[in-house]
C-alpha positions as a printed NumPy array, in Angstrom:
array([[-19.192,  -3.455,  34.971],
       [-20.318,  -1.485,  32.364],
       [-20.844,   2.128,  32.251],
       [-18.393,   2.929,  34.881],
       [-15.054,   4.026,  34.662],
       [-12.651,   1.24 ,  35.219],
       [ -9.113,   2.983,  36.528],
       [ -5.797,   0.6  ,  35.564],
       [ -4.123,  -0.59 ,  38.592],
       [ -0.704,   0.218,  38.659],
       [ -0.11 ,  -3.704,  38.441],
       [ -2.057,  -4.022,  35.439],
       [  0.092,  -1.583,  33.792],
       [  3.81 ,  -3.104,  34.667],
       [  1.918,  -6.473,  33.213],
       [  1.17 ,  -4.712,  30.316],
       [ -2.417,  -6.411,  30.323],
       [ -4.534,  -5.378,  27.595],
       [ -8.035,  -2.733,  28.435],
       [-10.678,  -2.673,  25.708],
       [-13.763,  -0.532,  26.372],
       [-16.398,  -1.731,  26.267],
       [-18.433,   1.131,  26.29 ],
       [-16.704,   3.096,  29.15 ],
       [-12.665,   3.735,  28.855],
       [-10.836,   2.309,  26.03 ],
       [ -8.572,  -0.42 ,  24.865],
       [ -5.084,  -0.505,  25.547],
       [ -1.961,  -2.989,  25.402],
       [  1.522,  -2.179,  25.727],
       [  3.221,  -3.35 ,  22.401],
       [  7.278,  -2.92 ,  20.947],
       [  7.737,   0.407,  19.799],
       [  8.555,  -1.236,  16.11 ],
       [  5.129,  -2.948,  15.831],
       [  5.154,  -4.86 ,  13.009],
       [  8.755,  -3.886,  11.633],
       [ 10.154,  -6.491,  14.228],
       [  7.911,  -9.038,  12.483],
       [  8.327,  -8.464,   9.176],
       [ 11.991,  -8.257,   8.791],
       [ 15.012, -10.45 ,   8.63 ],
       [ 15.721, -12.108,  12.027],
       [ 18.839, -14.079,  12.77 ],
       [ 17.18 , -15.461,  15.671],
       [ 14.378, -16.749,  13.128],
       [ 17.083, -17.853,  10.705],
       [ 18.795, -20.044,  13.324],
       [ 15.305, -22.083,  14.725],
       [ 13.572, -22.434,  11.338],
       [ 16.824, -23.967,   9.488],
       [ 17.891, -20.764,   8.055],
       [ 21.791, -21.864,   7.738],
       [ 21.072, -25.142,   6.933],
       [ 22.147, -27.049,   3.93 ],
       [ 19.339, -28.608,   1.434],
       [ 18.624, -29.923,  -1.559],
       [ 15.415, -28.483,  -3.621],
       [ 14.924, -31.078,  -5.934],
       [ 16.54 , -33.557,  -4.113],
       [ 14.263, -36.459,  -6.226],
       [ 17.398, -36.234,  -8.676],
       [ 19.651, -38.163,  -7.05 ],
       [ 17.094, -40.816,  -7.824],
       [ 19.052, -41.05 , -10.984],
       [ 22.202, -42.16 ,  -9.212],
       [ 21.156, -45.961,  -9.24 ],
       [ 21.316, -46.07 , -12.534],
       [ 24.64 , -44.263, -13.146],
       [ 26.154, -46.955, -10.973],
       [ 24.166, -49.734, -12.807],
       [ 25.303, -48.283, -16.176],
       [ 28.705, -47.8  , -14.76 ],
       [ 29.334, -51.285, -13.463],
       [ 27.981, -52.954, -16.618],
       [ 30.435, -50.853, -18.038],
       [ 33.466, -52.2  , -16.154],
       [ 32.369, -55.805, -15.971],
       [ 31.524, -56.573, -19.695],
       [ 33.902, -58.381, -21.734],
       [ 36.508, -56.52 , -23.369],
       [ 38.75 , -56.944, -26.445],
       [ 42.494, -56.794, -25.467],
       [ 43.421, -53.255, -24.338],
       [ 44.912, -51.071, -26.481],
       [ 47.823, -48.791, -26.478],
       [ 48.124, -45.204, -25.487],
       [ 50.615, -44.601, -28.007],
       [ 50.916, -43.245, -31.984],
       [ 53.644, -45.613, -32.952],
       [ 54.183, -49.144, -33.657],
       [ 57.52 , -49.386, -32.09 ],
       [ 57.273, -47.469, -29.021],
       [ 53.846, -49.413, -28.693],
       [ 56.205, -52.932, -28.339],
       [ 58.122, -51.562, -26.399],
       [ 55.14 , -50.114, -23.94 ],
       [ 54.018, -54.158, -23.613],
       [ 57.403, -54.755, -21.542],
       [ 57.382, -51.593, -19.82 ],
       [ 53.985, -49.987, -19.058],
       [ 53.776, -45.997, -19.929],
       [ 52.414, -43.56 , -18.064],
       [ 50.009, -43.102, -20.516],
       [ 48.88 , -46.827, -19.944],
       [ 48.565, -46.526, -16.045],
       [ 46.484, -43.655, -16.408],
       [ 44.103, -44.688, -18.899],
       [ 41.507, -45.423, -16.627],
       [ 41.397, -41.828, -16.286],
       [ 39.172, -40.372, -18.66 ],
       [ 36.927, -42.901, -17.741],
       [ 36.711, -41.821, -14.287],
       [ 36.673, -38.206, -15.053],
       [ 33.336, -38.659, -17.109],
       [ 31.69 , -40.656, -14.611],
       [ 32.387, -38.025, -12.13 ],
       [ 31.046, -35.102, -14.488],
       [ 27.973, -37.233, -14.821],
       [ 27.405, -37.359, -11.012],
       [ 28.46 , -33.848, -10.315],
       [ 25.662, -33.026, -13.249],
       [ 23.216, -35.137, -11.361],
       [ 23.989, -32.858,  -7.623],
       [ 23.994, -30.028,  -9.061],
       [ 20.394, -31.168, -10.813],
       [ 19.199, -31.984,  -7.014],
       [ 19.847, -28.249,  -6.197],
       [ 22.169, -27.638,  -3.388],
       [ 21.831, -24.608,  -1.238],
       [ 22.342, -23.031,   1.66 ],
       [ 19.682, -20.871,   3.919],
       [ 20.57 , -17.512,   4.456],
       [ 18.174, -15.792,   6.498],
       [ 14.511, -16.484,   6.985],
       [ 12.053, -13.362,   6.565],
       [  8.452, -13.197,   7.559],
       [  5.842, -11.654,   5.577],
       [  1.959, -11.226,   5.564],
       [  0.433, -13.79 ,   3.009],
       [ -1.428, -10.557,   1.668],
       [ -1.649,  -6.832,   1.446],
       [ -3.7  ,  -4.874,   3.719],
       [ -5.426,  -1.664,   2.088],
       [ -4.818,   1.07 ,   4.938],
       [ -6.525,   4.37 ,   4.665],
       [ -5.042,   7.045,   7.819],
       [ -7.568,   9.171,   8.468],
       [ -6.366,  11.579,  11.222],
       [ -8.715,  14.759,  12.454],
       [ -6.986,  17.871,  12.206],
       [ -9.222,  20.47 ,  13.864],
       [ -7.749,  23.315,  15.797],
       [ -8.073,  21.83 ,  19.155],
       [ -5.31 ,  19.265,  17.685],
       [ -3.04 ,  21.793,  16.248],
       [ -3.364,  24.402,  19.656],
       [ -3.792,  21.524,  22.701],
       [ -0.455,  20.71 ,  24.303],
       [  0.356,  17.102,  25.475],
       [  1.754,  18.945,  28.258],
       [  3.349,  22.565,  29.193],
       [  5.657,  23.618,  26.912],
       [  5.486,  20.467,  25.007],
       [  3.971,  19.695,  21.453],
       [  0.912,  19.867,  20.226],
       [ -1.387,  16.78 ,  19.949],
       [ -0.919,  16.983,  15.978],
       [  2.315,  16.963,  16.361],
       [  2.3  ,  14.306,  18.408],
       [  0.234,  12.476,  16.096],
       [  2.223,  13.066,  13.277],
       [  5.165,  11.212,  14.572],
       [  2.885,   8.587,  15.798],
       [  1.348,   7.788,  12.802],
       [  4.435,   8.659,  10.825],
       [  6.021,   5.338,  12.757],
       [  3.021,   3.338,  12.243],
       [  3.512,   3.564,   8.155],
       [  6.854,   2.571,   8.536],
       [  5.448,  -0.56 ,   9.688],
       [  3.394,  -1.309,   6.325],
       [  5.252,  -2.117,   4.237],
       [  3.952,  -4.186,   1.447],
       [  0.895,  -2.928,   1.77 ],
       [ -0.938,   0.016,   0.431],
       [ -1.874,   3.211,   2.329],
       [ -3.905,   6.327,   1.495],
       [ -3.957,   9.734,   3.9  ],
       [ -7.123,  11.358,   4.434],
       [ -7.567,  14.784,   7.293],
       [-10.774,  15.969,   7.989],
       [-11.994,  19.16 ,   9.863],
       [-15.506,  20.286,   8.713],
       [-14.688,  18.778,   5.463],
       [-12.788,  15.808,   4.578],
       [ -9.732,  16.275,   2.353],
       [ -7.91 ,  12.755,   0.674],
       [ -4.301,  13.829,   1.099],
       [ -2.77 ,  10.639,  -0.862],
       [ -5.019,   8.171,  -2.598],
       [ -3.763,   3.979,  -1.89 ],
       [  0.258,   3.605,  -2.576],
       [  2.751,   1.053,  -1.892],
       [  5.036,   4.221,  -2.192],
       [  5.385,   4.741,   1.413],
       [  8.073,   7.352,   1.167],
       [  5.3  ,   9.675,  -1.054],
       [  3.305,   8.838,   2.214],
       [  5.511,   9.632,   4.433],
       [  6.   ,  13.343,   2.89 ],
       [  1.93 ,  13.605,   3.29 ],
       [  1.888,  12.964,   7.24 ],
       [  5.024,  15.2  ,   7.834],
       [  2.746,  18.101,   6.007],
       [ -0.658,  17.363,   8.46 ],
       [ -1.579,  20.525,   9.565],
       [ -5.016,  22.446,  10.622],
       [ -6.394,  25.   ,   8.146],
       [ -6.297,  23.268,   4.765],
       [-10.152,  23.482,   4.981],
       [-12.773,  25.232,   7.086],
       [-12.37 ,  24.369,  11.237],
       [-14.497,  21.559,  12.892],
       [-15.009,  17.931,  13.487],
       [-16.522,  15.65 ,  10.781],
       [-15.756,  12.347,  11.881],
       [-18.51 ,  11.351,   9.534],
       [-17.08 ,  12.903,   6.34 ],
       [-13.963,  11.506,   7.784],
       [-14.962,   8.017,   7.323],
       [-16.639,   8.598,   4.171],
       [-13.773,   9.989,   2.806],
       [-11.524,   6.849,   3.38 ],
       [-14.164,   4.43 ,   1.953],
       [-14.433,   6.631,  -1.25 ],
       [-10.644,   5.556,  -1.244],
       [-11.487,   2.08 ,  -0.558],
       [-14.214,   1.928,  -3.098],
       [-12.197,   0.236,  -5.453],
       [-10.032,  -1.696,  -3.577],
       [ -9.636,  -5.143,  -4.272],
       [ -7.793,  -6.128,  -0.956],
       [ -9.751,  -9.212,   1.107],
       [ -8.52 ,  -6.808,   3.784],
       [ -9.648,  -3.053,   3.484],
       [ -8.805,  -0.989,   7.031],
       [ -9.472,   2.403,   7.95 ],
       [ -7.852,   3.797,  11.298],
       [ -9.383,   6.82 ,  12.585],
       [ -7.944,   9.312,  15.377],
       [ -9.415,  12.111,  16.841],
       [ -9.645,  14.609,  19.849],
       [-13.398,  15.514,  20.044],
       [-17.035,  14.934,  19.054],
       [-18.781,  15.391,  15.906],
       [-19.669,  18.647,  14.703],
       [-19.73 ,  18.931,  11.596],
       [-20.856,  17.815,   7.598],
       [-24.045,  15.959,   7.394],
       [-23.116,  12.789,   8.049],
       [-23.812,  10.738,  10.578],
       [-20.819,   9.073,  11.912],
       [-22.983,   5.914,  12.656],
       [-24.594,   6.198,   8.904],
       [-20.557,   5.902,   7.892],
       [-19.514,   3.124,   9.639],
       [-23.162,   1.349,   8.866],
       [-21.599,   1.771,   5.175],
       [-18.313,   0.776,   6.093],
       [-19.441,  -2.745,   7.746],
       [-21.906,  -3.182,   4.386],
       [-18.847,  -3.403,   2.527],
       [-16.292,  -5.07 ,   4.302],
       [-13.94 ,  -2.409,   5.722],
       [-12.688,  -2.944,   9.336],
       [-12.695,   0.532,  11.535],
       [-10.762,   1.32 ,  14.242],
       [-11.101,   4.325,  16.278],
       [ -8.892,   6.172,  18.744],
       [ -9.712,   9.131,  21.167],
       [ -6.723,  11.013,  21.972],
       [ -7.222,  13.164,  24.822],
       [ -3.675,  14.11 ,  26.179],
       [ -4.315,  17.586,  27.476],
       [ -1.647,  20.397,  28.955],
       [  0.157,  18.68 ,  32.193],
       [ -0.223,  15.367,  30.627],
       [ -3.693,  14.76 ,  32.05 ],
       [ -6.454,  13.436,  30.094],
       [ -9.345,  16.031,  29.332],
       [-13.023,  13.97 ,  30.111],
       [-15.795,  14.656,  28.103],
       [-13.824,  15.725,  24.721],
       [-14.45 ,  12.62 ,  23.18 ],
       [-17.547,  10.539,  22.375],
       [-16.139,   7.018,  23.506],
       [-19.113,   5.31 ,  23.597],
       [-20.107,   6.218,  19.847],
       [-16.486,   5.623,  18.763],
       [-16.614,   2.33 ,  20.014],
       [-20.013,   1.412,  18.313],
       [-18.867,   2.549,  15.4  ],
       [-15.61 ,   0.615,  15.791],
       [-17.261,  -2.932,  17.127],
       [-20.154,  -2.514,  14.357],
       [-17.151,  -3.67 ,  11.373],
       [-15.324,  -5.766,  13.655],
       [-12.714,  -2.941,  15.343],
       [-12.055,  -1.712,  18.18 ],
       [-11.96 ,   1.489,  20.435],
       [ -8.624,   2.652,  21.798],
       [ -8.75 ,   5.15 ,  24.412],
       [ -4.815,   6.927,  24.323],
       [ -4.296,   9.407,  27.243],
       [ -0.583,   9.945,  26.252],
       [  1.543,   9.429,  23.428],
       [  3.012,   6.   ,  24.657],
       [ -0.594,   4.391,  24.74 ],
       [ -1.193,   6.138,  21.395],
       [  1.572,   4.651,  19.647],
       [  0.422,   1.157,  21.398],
       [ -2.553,   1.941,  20.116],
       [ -1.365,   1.893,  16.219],
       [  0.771,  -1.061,  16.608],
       [ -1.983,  -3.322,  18.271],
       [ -3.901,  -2.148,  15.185],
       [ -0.982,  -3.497,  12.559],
       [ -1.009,  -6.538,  14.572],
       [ -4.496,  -7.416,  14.909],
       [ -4.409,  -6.768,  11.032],
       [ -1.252,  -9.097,  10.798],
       [ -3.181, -11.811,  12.641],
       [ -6.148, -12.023,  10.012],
       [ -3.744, -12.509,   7.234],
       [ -1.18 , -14.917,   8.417],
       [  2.706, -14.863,   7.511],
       [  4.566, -16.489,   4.778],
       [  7.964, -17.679,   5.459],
       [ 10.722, -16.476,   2.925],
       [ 14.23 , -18.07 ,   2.955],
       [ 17.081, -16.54 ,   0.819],
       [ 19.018, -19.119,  -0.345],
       [ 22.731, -19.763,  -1.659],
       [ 22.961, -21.813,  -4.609],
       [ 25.903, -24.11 ,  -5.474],
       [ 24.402, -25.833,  -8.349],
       [ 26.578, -23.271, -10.775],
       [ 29.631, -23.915,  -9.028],
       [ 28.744, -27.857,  -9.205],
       [ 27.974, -27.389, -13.044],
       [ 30.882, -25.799, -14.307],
       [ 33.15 , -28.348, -12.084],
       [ 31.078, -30.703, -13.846],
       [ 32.068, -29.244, -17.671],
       [ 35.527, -28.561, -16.564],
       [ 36.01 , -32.482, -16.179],
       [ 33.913, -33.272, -19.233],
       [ 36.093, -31.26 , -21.189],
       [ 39.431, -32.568, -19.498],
       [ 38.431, -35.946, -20.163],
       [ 37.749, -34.323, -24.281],
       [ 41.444, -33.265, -24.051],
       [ 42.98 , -36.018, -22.796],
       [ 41.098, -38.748, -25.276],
       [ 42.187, -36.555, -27.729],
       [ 45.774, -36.208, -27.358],
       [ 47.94 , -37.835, -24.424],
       [ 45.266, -40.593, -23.306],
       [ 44.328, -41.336, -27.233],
       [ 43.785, -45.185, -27.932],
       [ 44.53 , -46.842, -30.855],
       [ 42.801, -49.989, -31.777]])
């Protein structure tokens, strides 16, 4: 089927099913608005079915030691003893104790317990206990993302539709939503018209970042349509990257027109040095309708499929925000997630019950429980 226009049956799109060009129209899958912040933050749901509320032990290899306190503690009861002597300071009230047992005499078997139970309590509160809070997902690693969004005039004058906003303003909230969804990772800003201008270099500050995309505007340099320089730009950011995962996400409106690079020479360098490109033709025009011809799909996509990307094809602002969150999840799926569970711990509380008794049992062999030989 290639080379001809492939229209999406209305079926197709209540299915959601996913279109990637091939080289005729262009990819599309209908994703959560959130993208990745669904994936990467605390989920009760997730915190229920991975044992998030659950009750373990995280060394539990020290109650291994509990044999032996019960060895040492029964050789301590059954071993021969002398006769037992008396709770008491004085020979007279201690004759008079023999007849009559004290209090102090039934309960002398108390500081013996008391220690024994420290020790334990000391030993559970070695094996750790907690208590799962909430499970959270994130990536195993960083992704180096460098937003390189073309800001010529026919993005800053073309509205999506009459009356409505322009297609850089429509992109600016797009991508604006899409850096929400990065976090942990580091992102860089570059706009290009018929040069290529690095608004923020890479940053894990993505509230500096933010503040960058809400300023993208046309005229900051001369008018036109690098999408070569464009690319070059964002690898000049990448350059020193040391991410295993280095991603630049392109978006434009039209063809190249400008600066003297080829945008095949740039993503020739791009897949020389490991950086993934993705490309996306926006072509929302006035009424909503998608404007043929404005953008070079086919060279897009070879550019994109040369470093292992894709080619999304967004003819409205729903299938362009699709469009960045398939992106952050194909990205997600190359790195894996790491599981993160927040934990209670009891072994303080366990400890100082512990020393309380420790020093109760002190106290009483010191005064009221004191034995006299």
């Amino acid at each position: 089927m290639a080379g001809a226009p492939r229209r999406r049956p209305a079926d197709e799109v209540r299915r959601g099913r996913l279109r990637r060009s091939l080289p005729g129209p262009g990819l599309r899958r209908p994703r959560p608005d959130r993208g990745l912040r669904d994936r990467g933050t605390v989920a009760a749901a997730a915190s229920a079915g991975r044992g998030g509320a659950g009750m373990n032990f995280a060394t539990p290899l020290a109650f291994a030691l509990l044999p032996l306190l019960a060895a040492i503690a029964l050789a301590s009861v059954l071993r021969p003893r002398r006769h037992a002597a008396l709770a008491v300071a004085e020979d007279g009230v201690a004759r008079a104790a023999a007849a009559v047992p004290s209090w102090r005499i039934r309960l002398r078997w108390l500081p013996t317990l008391l220690r024994w139970t420290a020790i334990a309590l000391l030993i559970f509160a070695l094996a750790r206990p907690r208590q799962g809070l909430a499970v959270t997902l994130l990536p195993e690693e960083g992704i180096d993302v460098v937003v390189t969004v073309d800001a010529s005039s026919s993005m800053s004058s073309t509205p999506t539709s009459p009356g409505g906003p322009f297609r850089l303003n429509v992109a600016r909230d797009v991508v604006g939503d899409f850096v929400e969804t990065l976090d942990g990772d580091r992102v860089g800003i570059v706009i290009f018209q018929s040069r290529a201008l690095a608004l923020s270099p890479l940053t894990h500050d993505l509230r500096a970042i933010q503040d960058r995309v809400e300023s993208l505007r046309s005229g900051l340099v001369e008018d036109g349509t690098a999408i070569g320089l464009g690319v070059t730009e964002a690898l000049t950011l990448l350059e020193e990257s040391p991410a295993r995962n280095r991603v630049v996400v392109l978006l434009t409106d039209g063809q190249n027109n400008a600066g003297d690079v080829d945008p095949m020479t740039a993503a020739r360098v791009a897949e020389a040095t490991g950086v993934r490109l993705y490309t996306i033709g926006f072509t929302q025009g006035p009424g909503g309708l998608q404007q043929p011809g404005i953008v070079d799909a086919q060279g897009l996509t070879r550019m994109a499929e040369l470093t292992g990307g894709h080619f999304f094809d967004a003819r409205t602002q729903t299938e362009l925000a699709e469009a960045y969150a398939e992106i952050g999840e194909l990205e997600r799926s190359r790195v894996g997630e790491r599981q993160f569970t927040r934990f209670r711990e009891f072994a303080p509380i366990v400890a100082a019950a512990a020393l309380a008794l420790l020093v109760l049992d002190g106290t009483l062999r010191g005064t009221w429980l004191r034995r006299y030989p």
